CSV table of C-alpha atoms in Angstrom, one decimal:
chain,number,residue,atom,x,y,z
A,1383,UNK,CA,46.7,-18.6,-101.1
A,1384,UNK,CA,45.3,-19.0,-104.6
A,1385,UNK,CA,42.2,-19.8,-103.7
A,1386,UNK,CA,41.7,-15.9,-102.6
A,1387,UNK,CA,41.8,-14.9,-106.8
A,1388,UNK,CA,38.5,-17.2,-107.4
A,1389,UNK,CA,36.1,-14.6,-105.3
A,1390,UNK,CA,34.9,-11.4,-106.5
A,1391,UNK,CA,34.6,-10.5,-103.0
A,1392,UNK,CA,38.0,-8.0,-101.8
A,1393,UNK,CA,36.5,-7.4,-98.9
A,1394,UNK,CA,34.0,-8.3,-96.2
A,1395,UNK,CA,31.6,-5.7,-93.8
A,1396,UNK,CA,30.8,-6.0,-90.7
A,1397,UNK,CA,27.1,-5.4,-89.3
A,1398,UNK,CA,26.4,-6.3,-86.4
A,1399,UNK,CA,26.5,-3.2,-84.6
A,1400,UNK,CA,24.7,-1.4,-87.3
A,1401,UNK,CA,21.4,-1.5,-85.5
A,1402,UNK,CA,23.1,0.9,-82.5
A,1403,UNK,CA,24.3,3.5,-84.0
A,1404,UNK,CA,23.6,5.9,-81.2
A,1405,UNK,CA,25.4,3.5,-78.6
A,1406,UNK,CA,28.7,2.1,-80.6
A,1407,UNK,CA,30.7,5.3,-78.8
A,1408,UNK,CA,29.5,4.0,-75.2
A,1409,UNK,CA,30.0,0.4,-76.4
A,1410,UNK,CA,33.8,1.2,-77.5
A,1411,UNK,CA,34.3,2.7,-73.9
A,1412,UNK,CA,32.9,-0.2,-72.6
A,1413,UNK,CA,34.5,-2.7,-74.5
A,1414,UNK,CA,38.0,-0.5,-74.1
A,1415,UNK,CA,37.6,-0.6,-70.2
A,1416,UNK,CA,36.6,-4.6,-70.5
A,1417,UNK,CA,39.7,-5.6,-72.8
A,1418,UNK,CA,42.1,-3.6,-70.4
A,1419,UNK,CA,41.2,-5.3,-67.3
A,1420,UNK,CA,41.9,-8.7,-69.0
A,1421,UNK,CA,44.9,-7.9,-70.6
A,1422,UNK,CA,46.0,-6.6,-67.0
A,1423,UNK,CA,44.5,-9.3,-64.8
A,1424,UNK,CA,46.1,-11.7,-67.2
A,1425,UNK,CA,49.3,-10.2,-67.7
A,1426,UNK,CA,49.5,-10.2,-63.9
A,1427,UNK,CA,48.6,-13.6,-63.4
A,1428,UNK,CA,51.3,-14.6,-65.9
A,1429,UNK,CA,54.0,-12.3,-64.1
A,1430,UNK,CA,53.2,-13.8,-60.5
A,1431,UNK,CA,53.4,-17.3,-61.8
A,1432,UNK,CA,56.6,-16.8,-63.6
A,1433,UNK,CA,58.2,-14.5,-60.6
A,1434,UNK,CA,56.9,-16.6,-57.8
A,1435,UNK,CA,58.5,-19.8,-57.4
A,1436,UNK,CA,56.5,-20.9,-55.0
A,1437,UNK,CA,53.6,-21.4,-58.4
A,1438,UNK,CA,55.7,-22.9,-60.4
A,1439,UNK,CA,53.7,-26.4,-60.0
A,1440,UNK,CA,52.1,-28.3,-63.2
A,1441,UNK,CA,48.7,-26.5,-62.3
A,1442,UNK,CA,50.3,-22.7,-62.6
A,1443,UNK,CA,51.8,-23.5,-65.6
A,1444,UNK,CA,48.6,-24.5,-67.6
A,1445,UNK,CA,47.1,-21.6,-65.5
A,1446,UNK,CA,49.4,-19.3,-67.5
A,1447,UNK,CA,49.4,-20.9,-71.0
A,1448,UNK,CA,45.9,-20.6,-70.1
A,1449,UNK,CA,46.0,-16.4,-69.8
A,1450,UNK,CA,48.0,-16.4,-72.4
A,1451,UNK,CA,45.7,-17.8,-75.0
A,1452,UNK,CA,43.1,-15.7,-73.3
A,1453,UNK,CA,45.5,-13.0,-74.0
A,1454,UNK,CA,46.2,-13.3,-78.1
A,1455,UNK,CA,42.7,-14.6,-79.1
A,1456,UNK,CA,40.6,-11.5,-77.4
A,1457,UNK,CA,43.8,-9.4,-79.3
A,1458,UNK,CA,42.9,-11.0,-82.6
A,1459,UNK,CA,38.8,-10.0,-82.1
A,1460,UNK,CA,38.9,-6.9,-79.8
A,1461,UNK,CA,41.1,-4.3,-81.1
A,1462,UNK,CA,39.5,-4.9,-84.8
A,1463,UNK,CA,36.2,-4.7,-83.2
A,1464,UNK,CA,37.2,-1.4,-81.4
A,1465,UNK,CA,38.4,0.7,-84.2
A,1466,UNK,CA,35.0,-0.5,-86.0
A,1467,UNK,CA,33.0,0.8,-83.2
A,1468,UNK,CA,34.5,4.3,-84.5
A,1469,UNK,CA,35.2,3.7,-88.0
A,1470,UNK,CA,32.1,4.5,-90.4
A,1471,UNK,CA,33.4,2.1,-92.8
A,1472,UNK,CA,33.4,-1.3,-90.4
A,1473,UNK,CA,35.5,-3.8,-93.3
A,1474,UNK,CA,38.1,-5.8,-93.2
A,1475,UNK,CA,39.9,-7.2,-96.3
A,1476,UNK,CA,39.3,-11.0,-97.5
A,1477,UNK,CA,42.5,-12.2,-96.8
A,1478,UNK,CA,42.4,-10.6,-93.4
A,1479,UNK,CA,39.7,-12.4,-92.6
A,1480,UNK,CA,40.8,-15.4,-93.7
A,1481,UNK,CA,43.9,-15.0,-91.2
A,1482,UNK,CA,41.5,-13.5,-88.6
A,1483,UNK,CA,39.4,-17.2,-88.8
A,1484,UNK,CA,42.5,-19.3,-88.5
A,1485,UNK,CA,44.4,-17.5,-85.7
A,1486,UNK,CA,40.8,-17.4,-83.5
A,1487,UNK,CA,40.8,-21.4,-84.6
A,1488,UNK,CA,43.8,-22.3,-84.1
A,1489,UNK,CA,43.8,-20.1,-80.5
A,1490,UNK,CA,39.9,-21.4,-79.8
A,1491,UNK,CA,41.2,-25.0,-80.2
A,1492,UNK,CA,43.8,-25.3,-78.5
A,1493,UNK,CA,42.1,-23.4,-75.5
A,1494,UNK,CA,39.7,-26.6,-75.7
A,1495,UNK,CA,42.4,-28.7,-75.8
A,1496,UNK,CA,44.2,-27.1,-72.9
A,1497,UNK,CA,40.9,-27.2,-70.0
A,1498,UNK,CA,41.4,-31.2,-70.5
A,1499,UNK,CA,44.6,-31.5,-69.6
A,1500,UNK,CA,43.9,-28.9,-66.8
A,1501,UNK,CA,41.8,-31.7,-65.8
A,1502,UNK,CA,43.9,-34.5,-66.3
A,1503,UNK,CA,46.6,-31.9,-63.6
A,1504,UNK,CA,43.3,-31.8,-61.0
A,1505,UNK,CA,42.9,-35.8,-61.7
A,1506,UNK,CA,46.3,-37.3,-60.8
A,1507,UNK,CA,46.6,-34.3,-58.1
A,1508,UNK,CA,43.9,-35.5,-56.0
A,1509,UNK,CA,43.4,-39.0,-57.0
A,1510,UNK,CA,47.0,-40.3,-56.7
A,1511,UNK,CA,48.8,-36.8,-54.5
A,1512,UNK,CA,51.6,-38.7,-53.4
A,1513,UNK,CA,52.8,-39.7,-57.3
A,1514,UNK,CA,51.5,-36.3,-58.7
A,1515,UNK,CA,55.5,-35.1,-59.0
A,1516,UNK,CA,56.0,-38.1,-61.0
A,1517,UNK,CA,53.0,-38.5,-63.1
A,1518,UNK,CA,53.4,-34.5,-64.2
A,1519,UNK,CA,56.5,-33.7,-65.0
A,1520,UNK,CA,58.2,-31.3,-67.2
A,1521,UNK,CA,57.2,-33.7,-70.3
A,1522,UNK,CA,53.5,-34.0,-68.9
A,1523,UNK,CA,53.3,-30.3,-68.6
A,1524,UNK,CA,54.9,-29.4,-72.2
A,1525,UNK,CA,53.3,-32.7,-74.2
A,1526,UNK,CA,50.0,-32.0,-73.4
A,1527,UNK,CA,50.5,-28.5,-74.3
A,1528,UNK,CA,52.2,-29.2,-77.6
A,1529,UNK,CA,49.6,-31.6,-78.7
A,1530,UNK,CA,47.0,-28.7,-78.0
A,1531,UNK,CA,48.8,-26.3,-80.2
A,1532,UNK,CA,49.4,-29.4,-83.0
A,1533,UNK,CA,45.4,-30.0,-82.9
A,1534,UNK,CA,44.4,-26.1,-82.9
A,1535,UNK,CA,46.5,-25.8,-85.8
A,1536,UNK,CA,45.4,-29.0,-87.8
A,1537,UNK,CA,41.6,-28.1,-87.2
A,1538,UNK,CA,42.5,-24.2,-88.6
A,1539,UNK,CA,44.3,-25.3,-91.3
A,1540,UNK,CA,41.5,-27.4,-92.7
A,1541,UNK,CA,38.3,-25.5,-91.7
A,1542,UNK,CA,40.0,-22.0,-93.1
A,1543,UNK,CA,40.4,-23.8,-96.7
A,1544,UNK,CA,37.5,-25.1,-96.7
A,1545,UNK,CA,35.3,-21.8,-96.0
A,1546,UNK,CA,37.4,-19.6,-98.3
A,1547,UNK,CA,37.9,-21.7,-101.2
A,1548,UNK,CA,33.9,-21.1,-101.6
A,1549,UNK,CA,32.9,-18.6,-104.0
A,1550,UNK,CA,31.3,-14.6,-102.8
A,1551,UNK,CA,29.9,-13.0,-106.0
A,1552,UNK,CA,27.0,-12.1,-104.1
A,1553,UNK,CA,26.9,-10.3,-100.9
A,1554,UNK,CA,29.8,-9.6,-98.9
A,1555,UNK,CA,28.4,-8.1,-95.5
A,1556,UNK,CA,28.4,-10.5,-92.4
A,1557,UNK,CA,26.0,-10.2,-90.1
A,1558,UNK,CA,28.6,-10.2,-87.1
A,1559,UNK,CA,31.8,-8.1,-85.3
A,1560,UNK,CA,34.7,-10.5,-86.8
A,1561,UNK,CA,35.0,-13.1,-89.0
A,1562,UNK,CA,33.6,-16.4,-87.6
A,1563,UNK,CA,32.7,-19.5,-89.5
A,1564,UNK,CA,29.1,-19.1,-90.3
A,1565,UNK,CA,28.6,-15.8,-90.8
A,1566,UNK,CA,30.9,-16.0,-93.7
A,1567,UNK,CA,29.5,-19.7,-94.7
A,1568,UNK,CA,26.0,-17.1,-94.9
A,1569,UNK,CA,27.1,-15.1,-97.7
A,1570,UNK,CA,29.2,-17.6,-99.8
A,1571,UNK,CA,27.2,-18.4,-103.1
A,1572,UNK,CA,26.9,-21.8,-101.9
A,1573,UNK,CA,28.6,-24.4,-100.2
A,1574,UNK,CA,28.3,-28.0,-100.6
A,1575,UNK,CA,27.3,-30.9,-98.0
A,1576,UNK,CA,30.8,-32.2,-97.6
A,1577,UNK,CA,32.0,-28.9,-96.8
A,1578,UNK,CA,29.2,-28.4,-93.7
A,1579,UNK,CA,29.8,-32.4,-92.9
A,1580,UNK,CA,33.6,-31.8,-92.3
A,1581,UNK,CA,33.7,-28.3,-90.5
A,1582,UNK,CA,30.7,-29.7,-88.5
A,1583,UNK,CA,32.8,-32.9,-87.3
A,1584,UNK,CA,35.4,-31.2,-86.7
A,1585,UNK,CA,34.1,-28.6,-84.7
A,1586,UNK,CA,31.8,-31.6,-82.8
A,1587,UNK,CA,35.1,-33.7,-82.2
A,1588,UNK,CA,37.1,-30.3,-81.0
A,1589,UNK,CA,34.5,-30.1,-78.2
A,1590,UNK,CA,33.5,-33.3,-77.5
A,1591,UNK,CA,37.1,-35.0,-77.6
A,1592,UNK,CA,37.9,-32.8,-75.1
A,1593,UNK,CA,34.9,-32.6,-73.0
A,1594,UNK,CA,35.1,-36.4,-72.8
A,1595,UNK,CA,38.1,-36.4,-71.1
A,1596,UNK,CA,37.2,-33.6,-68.5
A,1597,UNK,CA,34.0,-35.9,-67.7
A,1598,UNK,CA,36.1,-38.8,-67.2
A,1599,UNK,CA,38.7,-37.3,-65.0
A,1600,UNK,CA,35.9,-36.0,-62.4
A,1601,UNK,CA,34.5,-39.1,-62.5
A,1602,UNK,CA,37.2,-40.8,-61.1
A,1603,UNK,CA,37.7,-36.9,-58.9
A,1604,UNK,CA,34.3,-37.5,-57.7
A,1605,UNK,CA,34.7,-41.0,-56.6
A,1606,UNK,CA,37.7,-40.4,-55.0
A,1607,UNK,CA,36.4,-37.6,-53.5
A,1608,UNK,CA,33.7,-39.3,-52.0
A,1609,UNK,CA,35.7,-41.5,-50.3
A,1610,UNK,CA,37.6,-38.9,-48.1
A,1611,UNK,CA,37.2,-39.2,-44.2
A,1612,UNK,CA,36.0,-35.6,-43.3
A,1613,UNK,CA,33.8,-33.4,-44.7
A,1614,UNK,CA,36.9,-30.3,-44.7
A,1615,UNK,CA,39.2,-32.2,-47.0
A,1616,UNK,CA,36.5,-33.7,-48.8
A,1617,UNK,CA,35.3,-29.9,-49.1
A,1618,UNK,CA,39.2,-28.3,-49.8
A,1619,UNK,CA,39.0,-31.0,-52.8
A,1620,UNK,CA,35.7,-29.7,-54.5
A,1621,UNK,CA,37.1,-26.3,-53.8
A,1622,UNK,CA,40.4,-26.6,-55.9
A,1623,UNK,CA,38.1,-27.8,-58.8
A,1624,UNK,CA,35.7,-25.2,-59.0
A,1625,UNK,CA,37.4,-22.8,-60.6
A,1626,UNK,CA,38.2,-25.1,-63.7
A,1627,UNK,CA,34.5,-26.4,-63.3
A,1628,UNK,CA,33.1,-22.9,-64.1
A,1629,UNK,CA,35.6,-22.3,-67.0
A,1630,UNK,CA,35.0,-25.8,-68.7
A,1631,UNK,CA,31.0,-25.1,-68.0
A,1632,UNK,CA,31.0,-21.5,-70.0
A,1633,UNK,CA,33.8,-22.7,-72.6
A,1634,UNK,CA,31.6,-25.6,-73.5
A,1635,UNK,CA,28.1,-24.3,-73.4
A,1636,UNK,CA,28.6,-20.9,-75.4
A,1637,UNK,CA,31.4,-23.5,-78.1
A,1638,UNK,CA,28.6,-25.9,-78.3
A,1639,UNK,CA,25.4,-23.3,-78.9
A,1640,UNK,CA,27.8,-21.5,-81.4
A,1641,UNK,CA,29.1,-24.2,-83.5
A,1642,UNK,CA,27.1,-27.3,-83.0
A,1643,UNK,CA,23.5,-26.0,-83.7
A,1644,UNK,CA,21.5,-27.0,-87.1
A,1645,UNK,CA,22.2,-24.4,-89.7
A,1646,UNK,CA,18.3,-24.1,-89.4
A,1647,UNK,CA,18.2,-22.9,-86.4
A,1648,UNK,CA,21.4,-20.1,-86.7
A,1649,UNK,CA,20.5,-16.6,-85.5
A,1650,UNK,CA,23.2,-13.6,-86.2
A,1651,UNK,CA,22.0,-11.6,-83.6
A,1652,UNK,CA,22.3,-14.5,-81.1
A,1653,UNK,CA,25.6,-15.8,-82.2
A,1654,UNK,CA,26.8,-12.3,-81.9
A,1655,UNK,CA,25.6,-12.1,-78.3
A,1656,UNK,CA,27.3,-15.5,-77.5
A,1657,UNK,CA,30.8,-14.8,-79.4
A,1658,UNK,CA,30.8,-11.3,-77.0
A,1659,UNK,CA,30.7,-13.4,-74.0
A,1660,UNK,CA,33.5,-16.3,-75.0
A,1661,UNK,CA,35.2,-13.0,-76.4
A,1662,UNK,CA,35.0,-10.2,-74.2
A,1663,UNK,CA,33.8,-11.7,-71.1
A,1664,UNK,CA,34.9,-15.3,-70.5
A,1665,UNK,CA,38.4,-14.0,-70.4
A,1666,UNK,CA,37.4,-11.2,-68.8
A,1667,UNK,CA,36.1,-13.5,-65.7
A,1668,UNK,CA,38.3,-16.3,-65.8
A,1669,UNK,CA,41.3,-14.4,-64.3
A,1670,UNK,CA,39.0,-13.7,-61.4
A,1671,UNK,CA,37.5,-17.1,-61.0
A,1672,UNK,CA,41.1,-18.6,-60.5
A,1673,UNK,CA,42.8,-16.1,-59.0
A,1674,UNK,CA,40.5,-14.5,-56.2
A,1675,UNK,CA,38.9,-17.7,-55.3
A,1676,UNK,CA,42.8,-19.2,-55.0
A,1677,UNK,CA,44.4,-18.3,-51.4
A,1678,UNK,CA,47.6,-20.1,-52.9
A,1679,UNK,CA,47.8,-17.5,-55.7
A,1680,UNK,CA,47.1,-14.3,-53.7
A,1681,UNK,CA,49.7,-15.1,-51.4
A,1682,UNK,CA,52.2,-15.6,-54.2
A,1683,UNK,CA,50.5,-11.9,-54.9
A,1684,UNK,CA,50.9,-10.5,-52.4
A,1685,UNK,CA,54.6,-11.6,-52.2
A,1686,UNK,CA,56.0,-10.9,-55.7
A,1687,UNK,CA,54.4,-7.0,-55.0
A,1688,UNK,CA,56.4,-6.8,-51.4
A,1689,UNK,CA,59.5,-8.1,-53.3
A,1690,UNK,CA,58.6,-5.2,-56.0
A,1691,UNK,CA,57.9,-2.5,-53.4
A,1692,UNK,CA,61.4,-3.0,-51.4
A,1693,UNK,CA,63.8,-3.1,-53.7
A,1694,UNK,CA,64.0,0.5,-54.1
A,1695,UNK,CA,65.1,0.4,-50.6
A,1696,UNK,CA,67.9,-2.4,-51.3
């Protein structure tokens, strides 16, 4: 990393919860009780898939890899932004940033990359149910999910570069809670076109790529759908694609405000805003959107803690 030396910027402050001094104790309670309930709901959804056989269906598994992303991106963003809720010093150091931007890329990414083939799993499982053991196997389950992680990493390892090879003589406080792409593209000295072209494509084909996809497979969901006999199964087939519905619909619309607006029109007290709810509360909610609204998953629950509870009795 080279590139770090060319900057006579060591370190970067945070600011954005400079304006409530009075509140950043109750808002580290807060956000402490917040990021334990998702670590737990996840962890939990992770353990009953692994420990319930009965889940261990193409849909579980991208269900876990799911919460586990959920998992190590709010653990790159929430414990930093925790300790700077107390600290009176809120920095972090340049090359920490740097590694904090390409893990949340790399992690963000992927996550994108992940919902579509989530949707591709709700596609062939109600559109062609009696193939759905053939057409996702083990390779459809662990390709998809490879080629996630191989496009989460490209994107990183491009964007990352390309913000911190720019020079910071200047100012060195960003207007945010961790280190993010514009914020930091705000205090650089200056930045050329070619730089905002490519991290603005590649951020527009991260979310459209993807989104694309997801529209195309409930399209053909939809039509299939339609066609049903009753209204129950045609009912019990919108149901099991609600869940991934509301995820994709958050996911996108915060991604897309965040990193597909004109630089004219950036706000740092509204990307802040927007980052704590992809942050703190998408994954936060997402655990409870699949898992309470799934009767599947809290009977596999509900079994795994019976198995727990007699064994002392064994």
């Amino acid at each position: 990393m080279e590139w770090v030396n060319e900057t006579l910027v060591r370190e970067f402050v945070f600011l954005s919860f400079s304006s409530l001094a009075g509140l950043q104790r109750v808002l580290f309670v807060v956000f402490l009780l917040l990021y334990l309930f998702t670590l737990g709901t996840n962890a939990v959804i992770i353990s009953t898939i692994v420990l319930d056989r009965a889940l261990h269906t193409p849909m579980y598994f991208f269900l876990a890899i799911l919460s586990c992303t959920e998992i190590c991106y709010t653990f790159v963003i929430v414990p930093k932004m925790l300790i700077d809720l107390l600290a009176q010093k809120k920095t972090i150091s340049f090359v920490g940033c740097a590694i904090q931007m390409f893990t949340f890329l790399f992690l963000g990414c992927s996550h994108s990359f992940l919902l579509a083939a989530m949707g591709y799993d709700r596609y062939v499982a109600i559109c062609n149910p009696l193939r759905y053991t053939v057409l996702m196997g083990h390779g459809m389950c662990v390709g998809p999910m490879a080629a996630a992680c191989v496009c989460g990493f490209t994107v990183a390892q491009i964007i990352t570069p390309l913000v911190f090879r720019l020079p910071f003589h200047s100012s060195n406080q960003l207007h945010h809670f961790f280190c993010d792409i514009s914020p930091v593209l705000q205090v650089a000295s200056h930045h050329t076109h070619f730089n905002q072209i490519v991290i603005f494509m590649l951020c527009a084909l991260v979310l459209v790529i993807p989104l694309l996809l997801i529209l195309i497979s409930y399209i053909h969901i939809i039509s299939s759908i339609l066609q049903f006999p009753s209204t129950l199964s045609r009912n019990k087939a919108f149901s099991t694609c609600a869940s991934h519905l509301i995820v994709v619909t958050v996911h996108y619309g915060c991604a897309s405000f965040i990193y597909l607006r004109p630089k004219s029109n950036y706000s740092s007290s509204q990307d802040a805003l927007i980052s704590i709810s992809y942050t703190i509360l998408t994954p936060l909610f997402n655990p409870m959107i699949y898992s309470l609204r799934n009767k599947e998953f809290k009977s596999a629950l509900h079994r795994v803690i019976g198995r727990k509870l007699s064994l002392p009795q064994h």
